[in-house]
Short mmCIF file of C-alpha atoms and ligand atoms in Angstrom, two decimals:
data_model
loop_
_atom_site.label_atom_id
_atom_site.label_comp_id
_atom_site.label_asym_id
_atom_site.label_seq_id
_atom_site.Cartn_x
_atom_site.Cartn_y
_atom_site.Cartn_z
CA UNK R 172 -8.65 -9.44 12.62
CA UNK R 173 -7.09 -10.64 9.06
CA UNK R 174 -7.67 -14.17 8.18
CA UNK R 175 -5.15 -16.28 7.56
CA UNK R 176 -6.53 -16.70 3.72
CA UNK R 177 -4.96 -13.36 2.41
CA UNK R 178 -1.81 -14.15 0.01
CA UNK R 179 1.44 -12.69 1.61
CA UNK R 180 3.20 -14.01 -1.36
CA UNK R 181 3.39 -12.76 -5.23
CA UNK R 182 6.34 -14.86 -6.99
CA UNK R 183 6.93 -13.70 -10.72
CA UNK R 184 9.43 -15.92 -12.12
CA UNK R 185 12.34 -16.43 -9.70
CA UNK R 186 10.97 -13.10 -7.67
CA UNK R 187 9.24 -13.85 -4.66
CA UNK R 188 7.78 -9.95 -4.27
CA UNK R 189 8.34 -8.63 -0.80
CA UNK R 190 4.72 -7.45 -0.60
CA UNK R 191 1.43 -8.73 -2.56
CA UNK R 192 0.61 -4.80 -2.99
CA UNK R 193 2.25 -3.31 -6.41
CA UNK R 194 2.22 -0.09 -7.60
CA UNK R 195 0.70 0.75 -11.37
CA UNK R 196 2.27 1.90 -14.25
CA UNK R 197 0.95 5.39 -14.80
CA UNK R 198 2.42 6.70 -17.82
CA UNK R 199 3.16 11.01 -16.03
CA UNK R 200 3.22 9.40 -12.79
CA UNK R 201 5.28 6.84 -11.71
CA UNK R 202 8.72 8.00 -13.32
CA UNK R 203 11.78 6.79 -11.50
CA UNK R 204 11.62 9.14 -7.94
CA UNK R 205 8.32 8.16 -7.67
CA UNK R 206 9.51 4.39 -7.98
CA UNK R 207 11.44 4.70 -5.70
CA UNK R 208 9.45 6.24 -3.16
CA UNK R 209 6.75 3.99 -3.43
CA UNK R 210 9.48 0.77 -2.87
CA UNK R 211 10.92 3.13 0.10
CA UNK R 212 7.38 2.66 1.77
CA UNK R 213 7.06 -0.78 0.39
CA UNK R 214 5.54 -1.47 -2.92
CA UNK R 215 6.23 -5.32 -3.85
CA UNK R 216 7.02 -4.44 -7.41
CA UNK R 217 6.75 -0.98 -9.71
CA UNK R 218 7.07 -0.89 -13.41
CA UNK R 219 8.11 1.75 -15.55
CA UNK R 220 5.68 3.93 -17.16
CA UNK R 221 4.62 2.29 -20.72
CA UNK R 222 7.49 3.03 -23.06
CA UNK R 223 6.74 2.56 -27.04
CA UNK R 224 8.06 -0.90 -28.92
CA UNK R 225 9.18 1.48 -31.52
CA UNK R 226 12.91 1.59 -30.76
CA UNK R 227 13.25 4.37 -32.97
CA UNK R 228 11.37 7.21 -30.69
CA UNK R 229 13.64 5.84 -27.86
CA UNK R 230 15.87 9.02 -28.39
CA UNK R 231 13.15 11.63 -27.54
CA UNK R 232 13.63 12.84 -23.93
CA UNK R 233 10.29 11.37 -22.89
CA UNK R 234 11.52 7.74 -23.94
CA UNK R 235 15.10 8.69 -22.37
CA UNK R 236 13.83 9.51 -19.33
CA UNK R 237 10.87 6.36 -19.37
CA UNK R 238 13.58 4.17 -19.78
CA UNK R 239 16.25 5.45 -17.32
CA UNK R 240 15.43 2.53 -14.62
CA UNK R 241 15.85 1.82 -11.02
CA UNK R 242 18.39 -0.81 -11.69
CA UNK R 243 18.99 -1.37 -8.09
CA UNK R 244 15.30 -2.20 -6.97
CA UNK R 245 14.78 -5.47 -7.81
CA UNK R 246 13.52 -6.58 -10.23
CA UNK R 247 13.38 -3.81 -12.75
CA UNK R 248 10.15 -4.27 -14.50
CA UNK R 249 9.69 -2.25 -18.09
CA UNK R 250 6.40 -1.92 -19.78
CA UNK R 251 6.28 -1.47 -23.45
CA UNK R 252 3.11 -0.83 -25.78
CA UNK R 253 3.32 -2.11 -29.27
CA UNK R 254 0.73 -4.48 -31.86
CA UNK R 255 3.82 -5.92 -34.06
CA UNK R 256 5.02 -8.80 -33.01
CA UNK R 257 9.02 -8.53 -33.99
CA UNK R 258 9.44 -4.92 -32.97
CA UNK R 259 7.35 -6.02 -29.74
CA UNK R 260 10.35 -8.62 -29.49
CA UNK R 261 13.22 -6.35 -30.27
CA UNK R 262 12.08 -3.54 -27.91
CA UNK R 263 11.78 -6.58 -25.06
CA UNK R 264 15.58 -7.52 -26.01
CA UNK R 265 16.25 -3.74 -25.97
CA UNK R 266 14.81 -3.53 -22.89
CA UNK R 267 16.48 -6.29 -21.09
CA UNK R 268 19.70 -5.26 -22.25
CA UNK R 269 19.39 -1.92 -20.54
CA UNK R 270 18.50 -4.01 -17.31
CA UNK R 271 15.55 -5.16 -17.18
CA UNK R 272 14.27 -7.93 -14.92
CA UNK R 273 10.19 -8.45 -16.28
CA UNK R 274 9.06 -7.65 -19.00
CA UNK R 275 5.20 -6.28 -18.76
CA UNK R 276 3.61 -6.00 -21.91
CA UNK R 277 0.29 -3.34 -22.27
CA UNK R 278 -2.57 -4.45 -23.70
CA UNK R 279 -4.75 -2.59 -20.93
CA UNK R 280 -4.38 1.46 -22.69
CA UNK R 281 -7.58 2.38 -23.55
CA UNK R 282 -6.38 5.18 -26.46
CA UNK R 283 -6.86 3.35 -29.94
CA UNK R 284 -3.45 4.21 -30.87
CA UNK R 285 -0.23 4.07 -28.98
CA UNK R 286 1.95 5.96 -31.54
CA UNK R 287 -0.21 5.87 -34.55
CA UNK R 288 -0.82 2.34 -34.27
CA UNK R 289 -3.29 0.29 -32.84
CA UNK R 290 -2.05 -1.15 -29.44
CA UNK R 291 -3.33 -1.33 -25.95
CA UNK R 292 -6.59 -2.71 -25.05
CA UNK R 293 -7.40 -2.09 -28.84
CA UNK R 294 -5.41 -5.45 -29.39
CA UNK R 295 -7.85 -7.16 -27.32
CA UNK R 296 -10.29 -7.73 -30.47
CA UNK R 297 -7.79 -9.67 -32.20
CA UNK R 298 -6.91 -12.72 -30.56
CA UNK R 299 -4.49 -14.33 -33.06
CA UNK R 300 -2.41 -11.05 -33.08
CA UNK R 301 -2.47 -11.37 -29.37
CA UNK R 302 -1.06 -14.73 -29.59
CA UNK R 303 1.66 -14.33 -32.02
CA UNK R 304 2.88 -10.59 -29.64
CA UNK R 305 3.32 -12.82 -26.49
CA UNK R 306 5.01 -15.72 -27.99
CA UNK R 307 7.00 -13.20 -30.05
CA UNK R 308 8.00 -11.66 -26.68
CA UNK R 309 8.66 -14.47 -24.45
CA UNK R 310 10.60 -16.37 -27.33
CA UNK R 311 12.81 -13.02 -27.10
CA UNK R 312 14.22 -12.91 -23.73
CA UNK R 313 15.47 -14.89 -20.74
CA UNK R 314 13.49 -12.42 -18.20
CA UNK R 315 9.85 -13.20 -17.04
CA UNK R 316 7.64 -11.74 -18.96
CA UNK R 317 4.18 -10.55 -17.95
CA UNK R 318 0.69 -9.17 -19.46
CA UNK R 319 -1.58 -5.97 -18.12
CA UNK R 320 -4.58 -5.79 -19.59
CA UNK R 321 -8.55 -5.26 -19.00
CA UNK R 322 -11.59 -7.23 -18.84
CA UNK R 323 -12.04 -7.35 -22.29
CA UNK R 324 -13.00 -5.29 -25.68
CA UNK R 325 -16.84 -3.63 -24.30
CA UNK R 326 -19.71 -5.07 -22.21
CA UNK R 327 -20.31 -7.53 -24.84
CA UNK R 328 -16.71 -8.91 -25.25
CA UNK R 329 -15.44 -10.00 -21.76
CA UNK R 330 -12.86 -11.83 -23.09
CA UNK R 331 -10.07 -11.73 -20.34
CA UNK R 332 -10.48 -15.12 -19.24
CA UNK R 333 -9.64 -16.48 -22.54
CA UNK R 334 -6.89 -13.92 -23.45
CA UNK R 335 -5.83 -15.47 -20.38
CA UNK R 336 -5.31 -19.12 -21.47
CA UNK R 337 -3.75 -17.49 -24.42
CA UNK R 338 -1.49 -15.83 -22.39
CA UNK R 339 -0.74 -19.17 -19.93
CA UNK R 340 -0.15 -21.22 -22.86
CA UNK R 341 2.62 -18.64 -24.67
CA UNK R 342 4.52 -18.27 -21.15
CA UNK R 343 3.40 -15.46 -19.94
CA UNK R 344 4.52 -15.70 -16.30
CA UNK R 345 1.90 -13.33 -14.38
CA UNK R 346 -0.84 -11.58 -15.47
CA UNK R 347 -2.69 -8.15 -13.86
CA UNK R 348 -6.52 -7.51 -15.18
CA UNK R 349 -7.90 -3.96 -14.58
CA UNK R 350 -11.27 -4.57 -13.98
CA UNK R 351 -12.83 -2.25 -16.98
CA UNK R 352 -13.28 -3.02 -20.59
CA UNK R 353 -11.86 -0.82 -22.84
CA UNK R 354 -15.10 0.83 -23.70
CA UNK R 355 -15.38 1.90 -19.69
CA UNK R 356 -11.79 3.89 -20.07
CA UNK R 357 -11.94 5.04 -16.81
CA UNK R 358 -15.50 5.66 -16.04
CA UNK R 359 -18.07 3.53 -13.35
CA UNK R 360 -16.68 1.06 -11.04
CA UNK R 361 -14.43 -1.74 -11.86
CA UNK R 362 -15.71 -5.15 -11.50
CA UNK R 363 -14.09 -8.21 -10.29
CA UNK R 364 -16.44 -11.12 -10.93
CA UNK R 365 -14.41 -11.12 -14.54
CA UNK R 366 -11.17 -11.58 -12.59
CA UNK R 367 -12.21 -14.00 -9.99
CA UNK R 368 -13.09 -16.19 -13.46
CA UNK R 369 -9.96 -15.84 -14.98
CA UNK R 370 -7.91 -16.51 -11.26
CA UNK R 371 -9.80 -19.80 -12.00
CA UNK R 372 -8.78 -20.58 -15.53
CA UNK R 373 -5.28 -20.23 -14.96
CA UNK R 374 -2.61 -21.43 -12.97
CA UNK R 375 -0.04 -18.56 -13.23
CA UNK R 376 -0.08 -15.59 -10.76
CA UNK R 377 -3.28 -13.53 -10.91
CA UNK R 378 -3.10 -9.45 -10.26
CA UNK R 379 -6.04 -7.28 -9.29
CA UNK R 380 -6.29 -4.03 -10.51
CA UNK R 381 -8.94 -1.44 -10.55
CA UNK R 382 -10.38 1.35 -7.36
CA UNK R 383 -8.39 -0.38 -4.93
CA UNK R 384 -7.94 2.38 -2.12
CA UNK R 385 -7.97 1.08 0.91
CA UNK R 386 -7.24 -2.27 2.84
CA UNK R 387 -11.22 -2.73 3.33
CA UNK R 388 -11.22 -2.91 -0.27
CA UNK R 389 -8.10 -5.10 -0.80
CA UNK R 390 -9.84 -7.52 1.16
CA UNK R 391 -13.16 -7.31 -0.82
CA UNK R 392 -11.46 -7.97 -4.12
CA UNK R 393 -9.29 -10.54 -2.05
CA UNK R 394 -12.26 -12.50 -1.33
CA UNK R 395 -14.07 -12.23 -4.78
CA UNK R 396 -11.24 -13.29 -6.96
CA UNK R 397 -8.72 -15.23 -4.61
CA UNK R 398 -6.05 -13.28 -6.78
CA UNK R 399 -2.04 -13.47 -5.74
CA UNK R 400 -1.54 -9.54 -5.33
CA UNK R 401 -3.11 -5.90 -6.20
CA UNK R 402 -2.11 -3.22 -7.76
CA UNK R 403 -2.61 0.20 -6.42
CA UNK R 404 -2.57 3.05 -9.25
CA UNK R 405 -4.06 6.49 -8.19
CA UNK R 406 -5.04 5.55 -4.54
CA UNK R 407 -0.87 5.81 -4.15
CA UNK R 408 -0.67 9.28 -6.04
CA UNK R 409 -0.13 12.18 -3.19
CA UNK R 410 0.31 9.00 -0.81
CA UNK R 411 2.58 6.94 -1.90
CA UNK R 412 3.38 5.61 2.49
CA UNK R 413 -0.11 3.93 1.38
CA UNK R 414 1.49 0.73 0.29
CA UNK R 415 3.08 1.31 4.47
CA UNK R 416 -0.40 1.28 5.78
CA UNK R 417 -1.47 -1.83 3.84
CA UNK R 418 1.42 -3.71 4.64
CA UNK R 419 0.84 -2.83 8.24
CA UNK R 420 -2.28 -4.34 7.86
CA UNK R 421 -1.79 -7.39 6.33
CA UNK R 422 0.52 -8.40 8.77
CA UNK R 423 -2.30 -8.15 11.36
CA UNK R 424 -1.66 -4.80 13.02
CA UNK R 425 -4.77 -2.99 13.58
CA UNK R 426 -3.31 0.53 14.08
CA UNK R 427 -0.98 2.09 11.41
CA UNK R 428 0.89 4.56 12.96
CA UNK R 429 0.66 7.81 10.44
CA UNK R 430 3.68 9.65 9.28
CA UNK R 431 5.04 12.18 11.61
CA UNK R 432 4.72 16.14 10.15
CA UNK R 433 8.49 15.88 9.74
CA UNK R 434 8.44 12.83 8.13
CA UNK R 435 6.27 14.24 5.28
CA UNK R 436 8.02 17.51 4.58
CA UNK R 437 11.34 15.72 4.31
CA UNK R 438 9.74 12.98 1.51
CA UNK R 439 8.19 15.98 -0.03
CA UNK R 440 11.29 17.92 -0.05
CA UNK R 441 13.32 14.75 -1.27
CA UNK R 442 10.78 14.44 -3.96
CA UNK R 443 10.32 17.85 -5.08
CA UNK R 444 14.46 17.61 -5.10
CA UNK R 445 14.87 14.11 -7.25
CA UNK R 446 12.04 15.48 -9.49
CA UNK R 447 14.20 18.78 -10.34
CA UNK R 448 17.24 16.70 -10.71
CA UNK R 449 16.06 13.93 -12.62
CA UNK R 450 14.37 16.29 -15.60
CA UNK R 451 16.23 19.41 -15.04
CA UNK R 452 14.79 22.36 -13.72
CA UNK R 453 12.21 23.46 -15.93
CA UNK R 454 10.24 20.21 -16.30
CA UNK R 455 11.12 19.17 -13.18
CA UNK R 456 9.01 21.73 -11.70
CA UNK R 457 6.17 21.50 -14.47
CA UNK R 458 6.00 17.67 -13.10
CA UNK R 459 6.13 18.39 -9.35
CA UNK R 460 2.85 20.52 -9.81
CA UNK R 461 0.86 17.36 -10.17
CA UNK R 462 2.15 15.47 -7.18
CA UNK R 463 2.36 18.61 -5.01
CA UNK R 464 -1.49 19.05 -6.01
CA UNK R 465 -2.16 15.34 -5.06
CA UNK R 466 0.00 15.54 -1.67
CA UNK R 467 -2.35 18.27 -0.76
CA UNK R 468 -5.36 16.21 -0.34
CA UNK R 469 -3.81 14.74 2.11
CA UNK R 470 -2.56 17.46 4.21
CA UNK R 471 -4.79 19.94 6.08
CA UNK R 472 -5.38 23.72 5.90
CA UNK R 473 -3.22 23.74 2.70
CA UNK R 474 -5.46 25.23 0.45
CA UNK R 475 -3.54 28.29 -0.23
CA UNK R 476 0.17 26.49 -0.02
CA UNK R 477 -1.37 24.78 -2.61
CA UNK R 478 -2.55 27.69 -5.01
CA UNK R 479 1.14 29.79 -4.70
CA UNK R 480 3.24 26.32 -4.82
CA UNK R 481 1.73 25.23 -8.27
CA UNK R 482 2.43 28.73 -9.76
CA UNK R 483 5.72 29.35 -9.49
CA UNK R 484 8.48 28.61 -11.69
CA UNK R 485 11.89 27.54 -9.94
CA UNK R 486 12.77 24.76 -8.19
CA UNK R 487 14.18 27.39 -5.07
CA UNK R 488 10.28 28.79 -5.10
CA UNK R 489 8.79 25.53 -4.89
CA UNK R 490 10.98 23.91 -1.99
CA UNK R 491 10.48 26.95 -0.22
CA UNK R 492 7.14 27.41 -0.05
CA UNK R 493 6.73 23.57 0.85
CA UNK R 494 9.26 24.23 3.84
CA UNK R 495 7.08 27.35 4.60
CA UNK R 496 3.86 25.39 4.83
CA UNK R 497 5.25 22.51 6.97
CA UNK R 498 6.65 25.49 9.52
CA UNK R 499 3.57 26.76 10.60
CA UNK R 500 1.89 25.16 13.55
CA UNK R 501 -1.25 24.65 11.86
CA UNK R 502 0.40 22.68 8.46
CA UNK R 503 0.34 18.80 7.92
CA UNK R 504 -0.95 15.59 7.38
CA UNK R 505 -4.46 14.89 7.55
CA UNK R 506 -5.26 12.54 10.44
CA UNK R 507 -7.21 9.98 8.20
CA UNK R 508 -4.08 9.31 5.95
C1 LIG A 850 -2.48 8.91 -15.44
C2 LIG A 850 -2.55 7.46 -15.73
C3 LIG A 850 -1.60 6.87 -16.56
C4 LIG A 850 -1.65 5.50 -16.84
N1 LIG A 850 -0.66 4.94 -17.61
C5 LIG A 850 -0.62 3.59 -17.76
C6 LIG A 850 0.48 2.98 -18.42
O1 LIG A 850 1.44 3.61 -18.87
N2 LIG A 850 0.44 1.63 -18.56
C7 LIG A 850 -0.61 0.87 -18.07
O2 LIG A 850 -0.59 -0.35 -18.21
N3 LIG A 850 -1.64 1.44 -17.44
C8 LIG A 850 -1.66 2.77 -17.26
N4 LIG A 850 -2.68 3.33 -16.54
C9 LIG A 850 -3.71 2.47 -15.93
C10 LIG A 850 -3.31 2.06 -14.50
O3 LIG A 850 -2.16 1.25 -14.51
C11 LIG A 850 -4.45 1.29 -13.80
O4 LIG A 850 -4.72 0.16 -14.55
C12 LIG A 850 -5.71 2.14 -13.65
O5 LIG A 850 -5.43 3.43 -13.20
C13 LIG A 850 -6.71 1.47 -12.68
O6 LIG A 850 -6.13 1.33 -11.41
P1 LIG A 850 -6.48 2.35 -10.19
O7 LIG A 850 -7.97 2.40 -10.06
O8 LIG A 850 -5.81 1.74 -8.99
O9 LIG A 850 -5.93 3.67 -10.56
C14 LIG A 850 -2.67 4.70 -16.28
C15 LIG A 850 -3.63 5.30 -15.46
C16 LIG A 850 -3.58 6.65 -15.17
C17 LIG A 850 -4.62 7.25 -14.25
#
């Protein structure tokens, strides 16, 4: 049975989030129709892949399309990268003018440079700079503005908790701590001991974030840190009806019922058909390889659905074969997801 002690509410600003599960930025991943299909199965909150603070690149069709929002899921929450503290500031205005609701500033990217300059997690060694970015930022705009970053700099350097109080004291209104340092980039298992220290140094909204895949493990870090929400970044990729199931859970019901067959074909279909629109054809279907790949861990016997659907090279082949798959009696979703 879930205790009563799990939070059911994540309030950023003057949003009270309709679930305490959020989906990750994944810079490649979570583009606008993925947005949106996460919120369709209930994410509390997504934010737009990390977009540079260097206004000037904001005409390449990678920035165009990073920063083509979901203006009618609120609230529309924009990431941006930077390590100067006025162009970090103009980018946020920039941002907020084009709709956006949060700001969520990176400081969590473990690549030493985010367009030739130092930036994400990098930042983390220099405190002061820190500092003077947030208030830079908040000073900026009206919107809420929030901070993703990591445990700290390496093993040595866990300094989250106090980039923390740096980050509480410049009005930084909620904060989401990947449980790596930089040094880890993606490699062992995330801890949480770091984040259950900084829950305790501050009183603005803590976010988990780190190998959280399941509701057994929601509950773990639940437990360990006390955190106000989690964020779910490649346990939602191929399954985005996860942030469904954990929902489900948290309000106490035991059982999540599993998508119907049909009911995953016509999200795939939908998805394979906002991807093609949204980029045009040929990317479209150069993105769609990499979620069609994910989806098909979760469905069964689709080994060779998957091997002909990543090859080919029109939108027609690719929502074809996916209808073709889903026809035969022995296609679908895995009974575990
Ligand atoms: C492909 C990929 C792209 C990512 N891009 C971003 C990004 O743009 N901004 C960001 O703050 N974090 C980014 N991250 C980190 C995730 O937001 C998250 O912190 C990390 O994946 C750990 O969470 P998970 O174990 O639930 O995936 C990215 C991660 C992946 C795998």
């Amino acid at each position: 049975m879930i205790t009563a002690d799990l939070p059911k509410r994540l309030v950023i600003g003057p949003y009270e989030l309709p679930s305490p599960f959020v989906l990750a930025p994944m810079a490649g991943v979570t583009d606008k129709p993925f947005r949106a299909l996460c919120r369709r199965f209930g994410a509390g909150m997504t934010t737009s892949e990390m977009t540079t603070a260097d206004t000037s690149l904001w005409q390449s069709a990678k920035s165009r399309h990073r920063l083509d929002l979901d203006l009618d899921a609120e609230p529309v929450a924009v990431q941006i990268a930077g390590s100067e503290p006025l162009q970090m500031a103009a980018a946020a205005r920039a941002c907020v003018e084009r709709g956006a609701q949060i700001i969520d500033i990176n400081m969590g990217c473990p690549a030493k440079k985010v367009c030739r300059k130092l930036a994400g997690s990098a930042l983390l060694k220099d405190e002061s700079l820190v500092g003077a970015i947030l208030e830079a930022v908040v000073a900026a705009v009206d919107v809420p503005v929030t901070l993703k970053t990591r445990t700290g700099w390496d093993h040595e350097h866990r300094n989250a908790p106090h980039i923390a109080r740096i980050a509480e004291n410049s009005g930084i209104a909620a904060l989401t701590i990947h449980g790596r340092t930089r040094v880890d980039k993606y490699r062992g298992d995330a801890e949480y001991e770091t984040i259950a220290e900084v829950k305790q140094r501050v009183s603005i909204p803590v976010i988990a974030n780190g190998d959280i895949a399941s509701f057994e493990k929601s509950l773990e870090v639940w437990k360990l840190t006390q955190v106000d929400g989690l964020m779910i970044g490649r346990a939602a990729q191929g399954q985005p009806w996860i942030f469904e199931k954990l929902n489900a859970k948290l309000q106490g019901q035991s059982l999540f019922t599993p998508l119907e067959k049909n009911d995953v074909r016509d999200m795939m279909l939908g998805h394979l058909s906002e991807l093609h629109g949204f980029y045009g054809e040929s990317t479209g279907v150069r993105v769609a390889r990499k979620h069609l790949t994910w989806y098909c861990e979760y469905l069964v016997n689709a080994e060779q659905y998957r091997n002909r659907v990543v090859r080919v090279d029109s939108a027609s082949e690719q929502l074809a074969l996916t209808a073709e798959y889903f026809d035969r009696d022995d296609g679908g979703i895995a009974k575990a997801a």
